[in-house]
mmCIF file of C-alpha atoms in Angstrom:
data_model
loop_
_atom_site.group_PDB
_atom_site.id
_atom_site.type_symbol
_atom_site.label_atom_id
_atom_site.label_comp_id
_atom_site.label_asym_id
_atom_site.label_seq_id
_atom_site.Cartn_x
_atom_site.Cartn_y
_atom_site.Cartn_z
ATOM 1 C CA UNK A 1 19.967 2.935 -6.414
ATOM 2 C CA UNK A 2 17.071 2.210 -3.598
ATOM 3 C CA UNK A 3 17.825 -0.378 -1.510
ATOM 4 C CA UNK A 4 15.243 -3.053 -0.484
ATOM 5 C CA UNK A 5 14.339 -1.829 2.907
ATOM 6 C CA UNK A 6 14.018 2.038 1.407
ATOM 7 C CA UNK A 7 11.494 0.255 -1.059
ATOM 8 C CA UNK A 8 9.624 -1.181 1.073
ATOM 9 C CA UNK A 9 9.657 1.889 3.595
ATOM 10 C CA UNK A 10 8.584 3.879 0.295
ATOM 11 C CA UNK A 11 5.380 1.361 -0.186
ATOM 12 C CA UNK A 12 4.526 1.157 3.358
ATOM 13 C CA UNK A 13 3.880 4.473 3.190
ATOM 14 C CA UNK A 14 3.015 4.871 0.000
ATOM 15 C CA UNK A 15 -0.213 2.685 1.027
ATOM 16 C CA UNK A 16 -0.750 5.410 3.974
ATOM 17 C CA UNK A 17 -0.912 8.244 1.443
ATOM 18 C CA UNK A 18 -3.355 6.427 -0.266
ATOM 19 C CA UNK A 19 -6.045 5.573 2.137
ATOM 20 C CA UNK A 20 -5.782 8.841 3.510
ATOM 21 C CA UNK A 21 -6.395 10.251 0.537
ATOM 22 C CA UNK A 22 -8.958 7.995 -0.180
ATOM 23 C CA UNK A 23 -10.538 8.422 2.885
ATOM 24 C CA UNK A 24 -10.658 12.348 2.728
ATOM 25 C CA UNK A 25 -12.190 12.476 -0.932
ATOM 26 C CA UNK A 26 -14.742 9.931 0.951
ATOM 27 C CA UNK A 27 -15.460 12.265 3.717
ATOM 28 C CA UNK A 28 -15.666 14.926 1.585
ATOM 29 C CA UNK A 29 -17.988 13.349 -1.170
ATOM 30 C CA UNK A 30 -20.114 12.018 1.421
ATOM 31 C CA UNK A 31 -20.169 15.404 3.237
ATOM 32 C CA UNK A 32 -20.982 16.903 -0.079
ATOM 33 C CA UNK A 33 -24.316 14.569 -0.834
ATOM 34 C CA UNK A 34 -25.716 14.145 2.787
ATOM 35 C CA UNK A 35 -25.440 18.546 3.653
ATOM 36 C CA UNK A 36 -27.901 19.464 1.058
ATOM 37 C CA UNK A 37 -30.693 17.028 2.239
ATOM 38 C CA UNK A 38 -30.212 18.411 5.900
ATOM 39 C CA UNK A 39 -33.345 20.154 7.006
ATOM 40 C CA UNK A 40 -31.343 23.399 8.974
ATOM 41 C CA UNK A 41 -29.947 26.348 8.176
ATOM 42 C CA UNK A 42 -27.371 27.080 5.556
ATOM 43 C CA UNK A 43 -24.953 28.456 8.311
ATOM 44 C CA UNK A 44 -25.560 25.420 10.709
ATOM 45 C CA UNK A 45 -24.488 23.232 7.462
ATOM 46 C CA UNK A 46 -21.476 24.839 6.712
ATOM 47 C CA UNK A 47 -20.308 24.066 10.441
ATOM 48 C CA UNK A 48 -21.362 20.503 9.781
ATOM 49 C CA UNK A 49 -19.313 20.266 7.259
ATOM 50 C CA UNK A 50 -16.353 21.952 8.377
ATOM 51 C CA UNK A 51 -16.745 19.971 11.613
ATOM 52 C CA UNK A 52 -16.673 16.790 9.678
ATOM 53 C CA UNK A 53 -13.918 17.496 7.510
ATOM 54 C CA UNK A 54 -11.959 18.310 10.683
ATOM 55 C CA UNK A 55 -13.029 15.464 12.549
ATOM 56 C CA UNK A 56 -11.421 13.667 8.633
ATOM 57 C CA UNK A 57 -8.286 15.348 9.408
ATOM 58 C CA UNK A 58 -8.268 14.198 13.231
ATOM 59 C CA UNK A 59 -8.672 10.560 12.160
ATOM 60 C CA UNK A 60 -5.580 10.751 8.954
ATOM 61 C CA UNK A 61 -3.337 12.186 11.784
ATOM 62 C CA UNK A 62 -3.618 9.222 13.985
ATOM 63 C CA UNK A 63 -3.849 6.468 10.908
ATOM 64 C CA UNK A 64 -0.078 8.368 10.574
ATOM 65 C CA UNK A 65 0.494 8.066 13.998
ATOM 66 C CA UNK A 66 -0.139 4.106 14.245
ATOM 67 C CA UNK A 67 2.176 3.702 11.368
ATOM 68 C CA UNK A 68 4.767 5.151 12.793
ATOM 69 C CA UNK A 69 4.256 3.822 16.312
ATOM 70 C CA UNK A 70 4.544 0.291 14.163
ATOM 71 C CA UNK A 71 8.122 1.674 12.296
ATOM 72 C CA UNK A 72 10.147 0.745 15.377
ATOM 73 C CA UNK A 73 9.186 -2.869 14.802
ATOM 74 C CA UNK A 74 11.153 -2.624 11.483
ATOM 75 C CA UNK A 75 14.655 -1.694 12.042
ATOM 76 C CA UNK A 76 15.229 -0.927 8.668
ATOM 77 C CA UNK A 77 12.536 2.087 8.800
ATOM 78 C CA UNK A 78 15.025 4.484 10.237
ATOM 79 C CA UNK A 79 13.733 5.956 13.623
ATOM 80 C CA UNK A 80 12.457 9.008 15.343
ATOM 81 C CA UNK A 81 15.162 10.622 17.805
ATOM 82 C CA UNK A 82 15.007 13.458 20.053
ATOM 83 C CA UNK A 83 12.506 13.725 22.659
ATOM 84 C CA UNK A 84 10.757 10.392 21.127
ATOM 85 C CA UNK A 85 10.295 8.082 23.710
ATOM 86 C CA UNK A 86 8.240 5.105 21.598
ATOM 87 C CA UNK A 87 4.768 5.873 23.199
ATOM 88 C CA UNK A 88 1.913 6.329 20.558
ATOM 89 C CA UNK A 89 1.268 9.726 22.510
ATOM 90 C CA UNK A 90 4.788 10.640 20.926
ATOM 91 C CA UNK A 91 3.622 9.116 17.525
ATOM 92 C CA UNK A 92 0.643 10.978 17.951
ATOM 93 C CA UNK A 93 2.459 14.294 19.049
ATOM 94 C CA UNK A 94 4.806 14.060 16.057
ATOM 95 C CA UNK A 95 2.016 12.918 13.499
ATOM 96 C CA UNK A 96 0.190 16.297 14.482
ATOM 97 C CA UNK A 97 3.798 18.602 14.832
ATOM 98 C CA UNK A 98 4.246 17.274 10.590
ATOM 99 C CA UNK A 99 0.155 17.481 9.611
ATOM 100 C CA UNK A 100 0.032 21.032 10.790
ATOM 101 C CA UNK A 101 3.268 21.914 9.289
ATOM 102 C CA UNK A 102 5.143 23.448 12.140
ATOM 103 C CA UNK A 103 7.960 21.411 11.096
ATOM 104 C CA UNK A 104 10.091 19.339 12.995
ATOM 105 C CA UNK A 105 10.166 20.441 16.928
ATOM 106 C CA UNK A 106 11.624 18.318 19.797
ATOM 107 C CA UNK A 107 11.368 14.577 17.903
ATOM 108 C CA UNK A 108 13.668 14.332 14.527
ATOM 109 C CA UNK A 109 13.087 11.200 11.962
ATOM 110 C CA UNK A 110 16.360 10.081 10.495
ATOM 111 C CA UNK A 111 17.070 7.231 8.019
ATOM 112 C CA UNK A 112 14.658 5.842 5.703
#
């Protein structure tokens, strides 16, 4: 059924998923107890916190982009083709193109 280098793509980045989820409810719940205790006004808070929750976002794109600047390293990954050119820039540029959910432009994963 799964072969052993799709299983151990799959918990790779199964691991991924879950300290980036991890970290986000963390950002969140610590966003959530420190903003009420902030001496400023309710408006100013609510750009604190969507500020930090971005800057949350910022840092799960690039923990995604290091891991997939590292999948060339494993030939059994599968690879990124198009205009890829191995850089973490390009890891980065991808990691963003799939967070945001344009899809896939100019740089195409194939295999596992």
């Amino acid at each position: 059924m799964f072969e052993p280098e799709m299983l151990t793509t799959i918990a790779v980045f199964s691991a991924v998923i879950v300290f980036v989820v991890t970290f986000h409810y963390e950002v969140l719940s610590f966003l959530t107890t420190m903003m009420p205790r902030m001496r400023m006004k309710h408006r100013r808070r609510i750009v604190v916190g969507d500020f930090g929750a971005l800057v949350a976002h910022m840092v799960e794109v690039w923990v995604f982009a290091v891991a997939y600047y590292v999948q060339p390293d494993a030939k059994t990954w599968g690879h990124l083709e198009g205009g890829f050119d191995g850089t973490l820039a390009a890891c980065a540029y991808f990691s963003f193109t799939v967070y945001t959910t344009l899809g896939f432009g100019d740089i195409q994963p194939f295999g596992d």
